[in-house]
Short mmCIF file of C-alpha atoms and ligand atoms in Angstrom, two decimals:
data_model
loop_
_atom_site.label_atom_id
_atom_site.label_comp_id
_atom_site.label_asym_id
_atom_site.label_seq_id
_atom_site.Cartn_x
_atom_site.Cartn_y
_atom_site.Cartn_z
CA ALA A 27 22.37 -29.01 -2.81
CA ASP A 28 23.25 -26.91 -5.76
CA PHE A 29 20.61 -29.59 -7.33
CA ALA A 30 17.65 -28.75 -5.09
CA LEU A 31 18.06 -25.13 -5.45
CA PHE A 32 18.75 -25.09 -9.14
CA ARG A 33 14.64 -27.17 -8.61
CA ALA A 34 13.52 -24.76 -6.81
CA LYS A 35 14.47 -21.69 -8.91
CA GLU A 36 13.32 -23.89 -11.66
CA HIS A 37 9.59 -24.14 -9.55
CA LYS A 38 9.58 -20.55 -8.61
CA VAL A 39 10.40 -19.66 -11.78
CA GLY A 40 7.95 -18.11 -13.22
CA GLN A 41 6.86 -16.46 -10.16
CA ALA A 42 10.38 -14.93 -9.86
CA ILE A 43 10.01 -13.16 -12.93
CA GLU A 44 6.38 -11.86 -11.97
CA PHE A 45 8.03 -10.84 -8.51
CA SER A 46 11.00 -8.93 -10.81
CA ALA A 47 8.36 -7.43 -12.79
CA HIS A 48 6.22 -5.73 -9.74
CA HIS A 49 9.75 -5.28 -8.04
CA ALA A 50 11.12 -2.51 -11.31
CA GLU A 51 7.62 -1.34 -11.96
CA SER A 52 7.60 -0.18 -8.12
CA LEU A 53 11.29 1.10 -8.29
CA MET A 54 10.35 3.36 -11.77
CA ARG A 55 7.32 4.70 -10.41
CA GLU A 56 9.64 5.63 -6.65
CA ALA A 57 12.31 7.33 -9.40
CA VAL A 58 9.23 8.72 -11.28
CA VAL A 59 7.74 9.96 -7.47
CA HIS A 60 11.17 10.98 -6.47
CA GLN A 61 11.38 13.63 -9.33
CA ALA A 62 8.06 15.01 -9.24
CA LEU A 63 8.10 15.90 -5.52
CA LYS A 64 12.29 17.56 -6.56
CA LYS A 65 9.94 19.74 -8.96
CA ALA A 66 7.94 20.20 -6.33
CA ASP A 67 5.94 23.60 -5.65
CA LEU A 68 4.60 21.67 -1.77
CA ASP A 69 3.23 25.42 -0.40
CA LYS A 70 0.66 25.41 -3.60
CA GLU A 71 0.26 21.56 -4.09
CA LEU A 72 -0.11 20.36 -0.90
CA ARG A 73 -2.85 20.88 1.22
CA LEU A 74 -4.88 19.74 4.00
CA VAL A 75 -7.44 16.61 5.20
CA PHE A 76 -9.16 17.02 8.22
CA GLN A 77 -10.48 13.35 10.34
CA PRO A 78 -12.62 13.53 13.26
CA ILE A 79 -11.79 12.27 16.67
CA VAL A 80 -15.32 12.08 17.94
CA ASN A 81 -16.54 10.97 21.69
CA SER A 82 -18.71 8.25 20.65
CA THR A 83 -20.52 9.38 23.97
CA ASP A 84 -21.72 12.91 22.89
CA GLY A 85 -21.03 12.78 19.67
CA GLN A 86 -18.67 15.66 20.39
CA ILE A 87 -16.08 16.20 17.96
CA THR A 88 -12.74 16.57 20.91
CA ARG A 89 -9.79 16.04 18.42
CA CYS A 90 -9.23 16.00 14.73
CA GLU A 91 -6.39 15.00 12.78
CA ALA A 92 -4.54 16.94 9.78
CA LEU A 93 -3.76 14.43 7.40
CA ALA A 94 -1.63 15.62 4.42
CA ARG A 95 -2.39 15.45 0.46
CA TRP A 96 -0.59 15.95 -2.62
CA ASP A 97 -2.04 16.92 -5.77
CA SER A 98 1.21 16.68 -8.21
CA PRO A 99 0.48 18.57 -11.48
CA GLU A 100 2.31 15.45 -13.34
CA LEU A 101 0.96 12.73 -11.49
CA GLY A 102 -1.94 13.62 -10.45
CA SER A 103 -3.51 13.10 -6.95
CA VAL A 104 -0.41 10.71 -5.20
CA PRO A 105 -1.65 9.35 -1.10
CA PRO A 106 0.17 9.97 1.74
CA MET A 107 1.82 6.14 2.15
CA GLU A 108 3.61 6.58 -1.33
CA PHE A 109 5.33 9.87 -1.25
CA VAL A 110 5.71 10.35 1.97
CA GLY A 111 8.14 6.98 2.64
CA ILE A 112 9.99 8.92 -0.67
CA ALA A 113 10.46 12.16 0.88
CA GLU A 114 12.54 10.95 3.98
CA LYS A 115 14.39 8.72 2.05
CA MET A 116 15.35 12.42 -0.54
CA GLY A 117 16.02 13.61 3.27
CA MET A 118 13.31 16.72 2.07
CA THR A 119 10.89 15.59 5.08
CA GLN A 120 12.23 19.35 7.17
CA GLN A 121 10.22 20.90 3.95
CA LEU A 122 7.47 19.05 3.99
CA THR A 123 6.40 18.52 7.48
CA ARG A 124 7.23 22.70 7.65
CA VAL A 125 4.77 23.39 5.03
CA VAL A 126 2.24 20.91 7.08
CA VAL A 127 2.75 22.42 10.80
CA ARG A 128 1.69 26.64 8.67
CA GLN A 129 -0.91 25.07 6.89
CA ALA A 130 -2.45 23.29 10.32
CA LEU A 131 -1.45 27.08 12.26
CA GLU A 132 -3.70 28.55 9.71
CA TYR A 133 -6.24 26.39 10.58
CA LEU A 134 -6.34 26.73 13.68
CA ARG A 135 -6.96 30.82 13.26
CA ASP A 136 -8.85 30.76 11.31
CA CYS A 137 -11.21 28.61 12.83
CA PRO A 138 -11.75 28.90 16.89
CA GLU A 139 -14.51 26.16 17.22
CA LEU A 140 -11.81 23.91 16.50
CA PRO A 141 -10.56 22.29 19.60
CA SER A 142 -7.63 20.46 18.13
CA LEU A 143 -5.55 19.40 15.58
CA SER A 144 -2.71 17.35 15.07
CA VAL A 145 -0.23 16.50 12.02
CA ASN A 146 1.97 13.70 12.09
CA LEU A 147 5.86 13.68 11.79
CA SER A 148 8.80 11.93 10.83
CA ALA A 149 11.27 9.77 12.09
CA GLN A 150 13.57 11.61 10.64
CA ASP A 151 11.93 15.58 12.17
CA ILE A 152 12.40 14.60 15.48
CA ILE A 153 15.26 13.29 15.49
CA SER A 154 16.98 16.64 14.02
CA ARG A 155 18.18 19.45 15.71
CA GLU A 156 17.59 21.93 12.66
CA THR A 157 13.60 21.14 12.05
CA SER A 158 12.74 20.93 15.16
CA ASP A 159 14.10 24.35 15.63
CA ALA A 160 12.73 25.76 12.54
CA LEU A 161 9.42 24.60 14.32
CA VAL A 162 9.52 25.82 17.53
CA ALA A 163 10.37 29.39 15.56
CA MET A 164 7.03 28.72 13.85
CA ILE A 165 5.10 27.50 16.57
CA LEU A 166 5.98 30.52 18.89
CA ALA A 167 4.74 33.15 16.57
CA GLU A 168 1.29 31.95 17.12
CA PRO A 169 -0.83 33.64 19.68
CA GLU A 170 -1.34 31.04 22.90
CA HIS A 171 -5.07 29.78 21.93
CA VAL A 172 -3.92 28.60 18.67
CA ARG A 173 -0.63 27.16 19.50
CA HIS A 174 -1.94 25.17 21.79
CA ARG A 175 -4.36 23.50 20.45
CA LEU A 176 -1.66 21.92 18.02
CA VAL A 177 -0.64 18.39 18.53
CA LEU A 178 2.22 16.57 17.47
CA GLU A 179 1.83 12.95 16.59
CA VAL A 180 4.56 10.64 16.48
CA THR A 181 4.94 7.20 16.08
CA GLU A 182 7.00 4.43 17.59
CA SER A 183 9.60 3.15 14.73
CA SER A 184 10.70 6.83 15.10
CA LEU A 185 11.91 7.00 18.43
CA LEU A 186 14.17 3.81 18.29
CA ASN A 187 17.06 6.00 16.49
CA ASP A 188 18.27 8.01 18.75
CA MET A 189 15.81 8.24 22.20
CA GLU A 190 17.84 11.06 23.46
CA GLU A 191 17.52 13.45 20.81
CA ALA A 192 13.52 12.77 20.04
CA ARG A 193 13.66 13.14 23.83
CA TYR A 194 15.15 16.42 24.04
CA ASN A 195 13.15 18.06 20.71
CA LEU A 196 9.32 16.91 21.96
CA MET A 197 10.23 18.60 25.90
CA LYS A 198 10.90 21.65 23.11
CA PHE A 199 7.33 21.54 22.67
CA ARG A 200 5.71 20.46 25.64
CA PHE A 201 7.11 23.77 27.12
CA MET A 202 5.41 25.55 24.45
CA GLY A 203 2.07 24.06 25.43
CA LEU A 204 1.94 21.47 22.78
CA LYS A 205 0.50 18.11 23.65
CA ILE A 206 2.56 14.81 22.33
CA ALA A 207 0.71 11.58 20.83
CA LEU A 208 2.05 8.37 20.20
CA ASP A 209 0.72 6.98 17.18
CA ASP A 210 0.18 3.54 15.31
CA PHE A 211 -0.01 2.57 19.40
CA GLY A 212 1.24 -1.78 19.16
CA THR A 213 2.96 -1.81 15.65
CA GLY A 214 6.37 -1.36 16.54
CA TYR A 215 8.15 -2.25 19.47
CA SER A 216 4.89 -0.75 22.36
CA SER A 217 7.66 -0.66 24.95
CA LEU A 218 5.69 0.60 28.24
CA ARG A 219 9.16 2.52 28.66
CA TYR A 220 7.98 5.22 25.99
CA LEU A 221 5.07 5.78 27.81
CA GLN A 222 6.50 6.77 30.67
CA ASP A 223 10.19 8.20 30.20
CA LEU A 224 8.39 10.69 27.08
CA GLU A 225 5.05 11.84 29.21
CA PHE A 226 2.69 11.48 26.08
CA ASP A 227 -0.62 13.31 26.06
CA ILE A 228 -2.14 10.88 24.25
CA VAL A 229 -2.07 7.28 22.83
CA LYS A 230 -3.70 6.16 19.30
CA ILE A 231 -4.25 2.60 18.85
CA ASP A 232 -3.58 1.62 15.79
CA ARG A 233 -6.21 1.34 12.84
CA SER A 234 -5.31 -3.25 12.93
CA PHE A 235 -6.16 -3.26 16.20
CA GLY A 236 -9.49 -1.42 15.46
CA ALA A 237 -10.37 -3.84 12.84
CA ALA A 238 -8.91 -6.90 14.15
CA ILE A 239 -11.30 -6.10 17.38
CA ASN A 240 -14.42 -8.06 16.63
CA THR A 241 -12.19 -11.07 14.75
CA ALA A 242 -9.94 -11.98 17.88
CA ALA A 243 -10.32 -12.23 20.93
CA ARG A 244 -6.88 -11.65 21.83
CA GLY A 245 -7.65 -8.05 19.79
CA LEU A 246 -9.90 -7.31 22.62
CA GLY A 247 -8.39 -7.89 25.03
CA LEU A 248 -5.57 -6.57 23.58
CA VAL A 249 -7.43 -2.96 23.17
CA ALA A 250 -9.09 -2.84 26.90
CA THR A 251 -5.31 -3.91 28.37
CA ILE A 252 -4.06 -0.66 26.29
CA GLN A 253 -7.33 1.38 27.19
CA HIS A 254 -6.10 0.45 30.66
CA LEU A 255 -2.84 1.24 31.21
CA CYS A 256 -3.63 4.48 29.65
CA ARG A 257 -6.36 5.62 31.95
CA SER A 258 -3.92 4.49 35.00
CA LEU A 259 -0.93 6.65 33.15
CA SER A 260 -3.49 9.60 32.70
CA ILE A 261 -2.76 9.37 29.40
CA GLU A 262 -6.00 10.18 26.84
CA CYS A 263 -6.56 6.88 24.44
CA ILE A 264 -8.29 7.22 20.59
CA ILE A 265 -9.20 3.99 18.65
CA GLU A 266 -8.14 4.23 15.00
CA GLY A 267 -9.51 2.38 11.89
CA ILE A 268 -12.95 1.91 13.34
CA GLU A 269 -15.31 1.01 10.57
CA THR A 270 -18.64 -0.60 11.52
CA ARG A 271 -20.80 -0.21 13.89
CA GLU A 272 -19.69 -3.70 15.97
CA GLN A 273 -16.34 -2.30 16.48
CA LEU A 274 -17.60 0.82 18.01
CA GLU A 275 -19.59 -1.47 20.11
CA THR A 276 -16.50 -4.20 21.47
CA ALA A 277 -14.37 -0.95 21.06
CA ARG A 278 -16.49 0.64 23.64
CA SER A 279 -17.41 -2.53 25.41
CA ALA A 280 -13.49 -2.76 25.80
CA GLY A 281 -13.63 1.13 27.44
CA CYS A 282 -12.49 3.22 24.42
CA ARG A 283 -14.79 5.79 23.89
CA LEU A 284 -12.48 8.22 21.67
CA VAL A 285 -12.84 6.92 18.34
CA GLN A 286 -11.23 7.87 15.21
CA GLY A 287 -12.62 5.74 12.03
CA TYR A 288 -14.89 5.62 8.54
CA LEU A 289 -17.71 5.33 10.60
CA TYR A 290 -17.97 8.48 11.85
CA SER A 291 -16.30 9.88 8.92
CA ALA A 292 -13.32 9.41 6.37
CA PRO A 293 -11.10 12.81 6.29
CA LEU A 294 -13.14 15.91 5.21
CA SER A 295 -12.08 19.72 3.32
CA ALA A 296 -11.80 22.36 5.79
CA GLY A 297 -14.49 23.76 4.49
CA ASP A 298 -16.78 19.99 4.94
CA LEU A 299 -15.26 20.24 8.51
CA HIS A 300 -16.17 23.30 9.42
CA ALA A 301 -20.26 22.60 9.20
CA TYR A 302 -19.64 20.45 12.06
CA LEU A 303 -17.82 22.76 13.96
CA ILE A 304 -20.54 25.55 13.82
CA GLY A 305 -23.17 22.54 14.47
CA GLU A 306 -24.74 22.95 10.92
CA LYS A 307 -24.09 19.30 10.93
CA ARG A 308 -23.52 16.79 14.01
CA PHE A 309 -22.29 13.45 14.22
CA PRO A 310 -24.13 10.50 16.18
CA THR A 311 -23.90 9.54 19.19
CA TYR A 312 -23.16 6.40 20.30
CA ARG A 313 -26.87 4.87 21.35
CA GLN A 314 -28.05 6.65 18.28
CA LEU A 315 -25.95 4.31 15.82
CA LEU A 316 -26.44 1.71 17.63
CA GLU A 317 -30.35 2.77 17.20
CA ASP A 318 -30.05 3.07 12.94
CA GLY A 319 -28.69 0.14 13.18
CA THR A 320 -31.39 -2.05 14.81
CA ARG A 321 -33.90 -0.37 12.71
CA ASP A 322 -32.15 -0.88 9.00
P1 C2E B 454 -1.67 7.87 10.18
O1 C2E B 454 -1.24 8.94 10.88
O2 C2E B 454 -2.00 6.27 11.45
O3 C2E B 454 -3.14 8.51 9.67
C1 C2E B 454 -4.70 7.54 9.51
C2 C2E B 454 -4.90 6.62 7.64
O4 C2E B 454 -5.61 6.41 7.86
C3 C2E B 454 -5.12 7.90 6.97
O5 C2E B 454 -4.61 7.65 6.03
C4 C2E B 454 -6.45 8.41 7.31
O6 C2E B 454 -7.60 8.17 6.20
C5 C2E B 454 -6.58 6.33 7.59
N1 C2E B 454 -8.49 5.72 8.44
C6 C2E B 454 -9.22 6.44 9.06
N2 C2E B 454 -9.86 5.88 9.27
C7 C2E B 454 -10.62 4.72 8.64
C8 C2E B 454 -10.72 3.51 8.97
O7 C2E B 454 -11.95 3.42 9.09
N3 C2E B 454 -10.24 2.93 7.83
C9 C2E B 454 -9.08 2.51 6.95
N4 C2E B 454 -9.11 1.18 6.33
N5 C2E B 454 -8.22 4.29 7.18
C10 C2E B 454 -8.41 4.90 8.30
P2 C2E B 454 -3.71 8.96 4.83
O8 C2E B 454 -4.56 10.19 4.99
O9 C2E B 454 -4.03 7.70 3.72
O10 C2E B 454 -2.21 8.58 5.94
C11 C2E B 454 -1.59 7.81 5.83
C12 C2E B 454 -0.50 7.30 6.62
O11 C2E B 454 0.56 9.09 6.24
C13 C2E B 454 -0.82 8.54 8.31
O12 C2E B 454 -1.08 7.75 9.06
C14 C2E B 454 0.89 8.75 8.39
O13 C2E B 454 1.48 8.14 8.72
C15 C2E B 454 0.94 9.45 7.17
N6 C2E B 454 0.58 10.50 6.44
C16 C2E B 454 -0.30 11.20 6.87
N7 C2E B 454 0.11 12.67 6.10
C17 C2E B 454 1.13 13.27 6.42
C18 C2E B 454 1.86 14.66 6.95
O14 C2E B 454 1.66 15.29 6.75
N8 C2E B 454 2.88 14.09 6.82
C19 C2E B 454 3.83 12.81 7.63
N9 C2E B 454 4.78 12.76 8.20
N10 C2E B 454 3.09 11.69 7.51
C20 C2E B 454 1.72 11.56 7.04
MG1 MG B 455 -1.49 9.66 12.42
MG1 MG B 456 -2.31 6.19 13.32
MG1 MG B 457 -0.17 4.89 9.46
#
């Protein structure tokens, strides 16, 4: 057995070296981001971009998602896929989330035309009494017409650790008039009990389903089933990651109307979003999109 292992190692040795070099590099990068994040003045260095969620039937913006961008003076722009995970490991998501929520509330205040804005919460935020109480205080300081347009997005995996605590904290937000969205649905356990017990207002079907909707017949079946399930529970359903007209067409045949994805828009700056909100710019309806598609 030892001999076989040795042979296996021999064959893989090039690969192993490559792997460990890659691994070392990513550990080093993580340490660098960690250090920069520790020193960061998030109030100044963090900004939000806004991705519209469009009703494809009439081209109207029904909601919007706020996504964090970190412009580090040392590292330049660091994507959230990188820094959010590191902030979680460092236990500094409360700080991050407070900045994000503060900026989101500011935007809602400045922009009465915006029907709804969602922010992403980290797993730790939802199970931390301290964080949720800090957020409650910030949100309660806002008038109703501002805070009722704020939506909190949580992921399935963040509910796993402490479902009871999550339920308790989410309930506080719901009492204040906020809506709660289950993000990246379909990537975790997709437990139907979550939908029932935690009374989500909105489900966002993960973008991997949006992307696969045309390539796999089962993908379409799954999306149609989730859509149907949501409808029967009176949960609003949004499909993420729609990049092409074909995907939109298929998503619509599965019953999806509300879409978020590059086909309509990448995340926008506050100013660019505003142009849509005041009607200076418009998103096409589904029909218009398909007509354009047949022309080219
Ligand atoms: P998410 O909450 O699922 O956000 C959607 C992500 O998908 C965004 O990436 C968005 O730019 C991207 N996206 C939208 N449409 C398309 C599409 O058609 N195709 C493709 N390929 N991608 C699309 P982004 O902004 O890089 O954020 C990545 C993730 O980082 C988010 O996933 C969320 O989990 C996390 N994140 C972002 N901002 C925050 C934040 O303020 N707080 C926390 N805790 N997490 C955040
Ligand atoms: Mg999200
Ligand atoms: Mg998502
Ligand atoms: Mg995600």
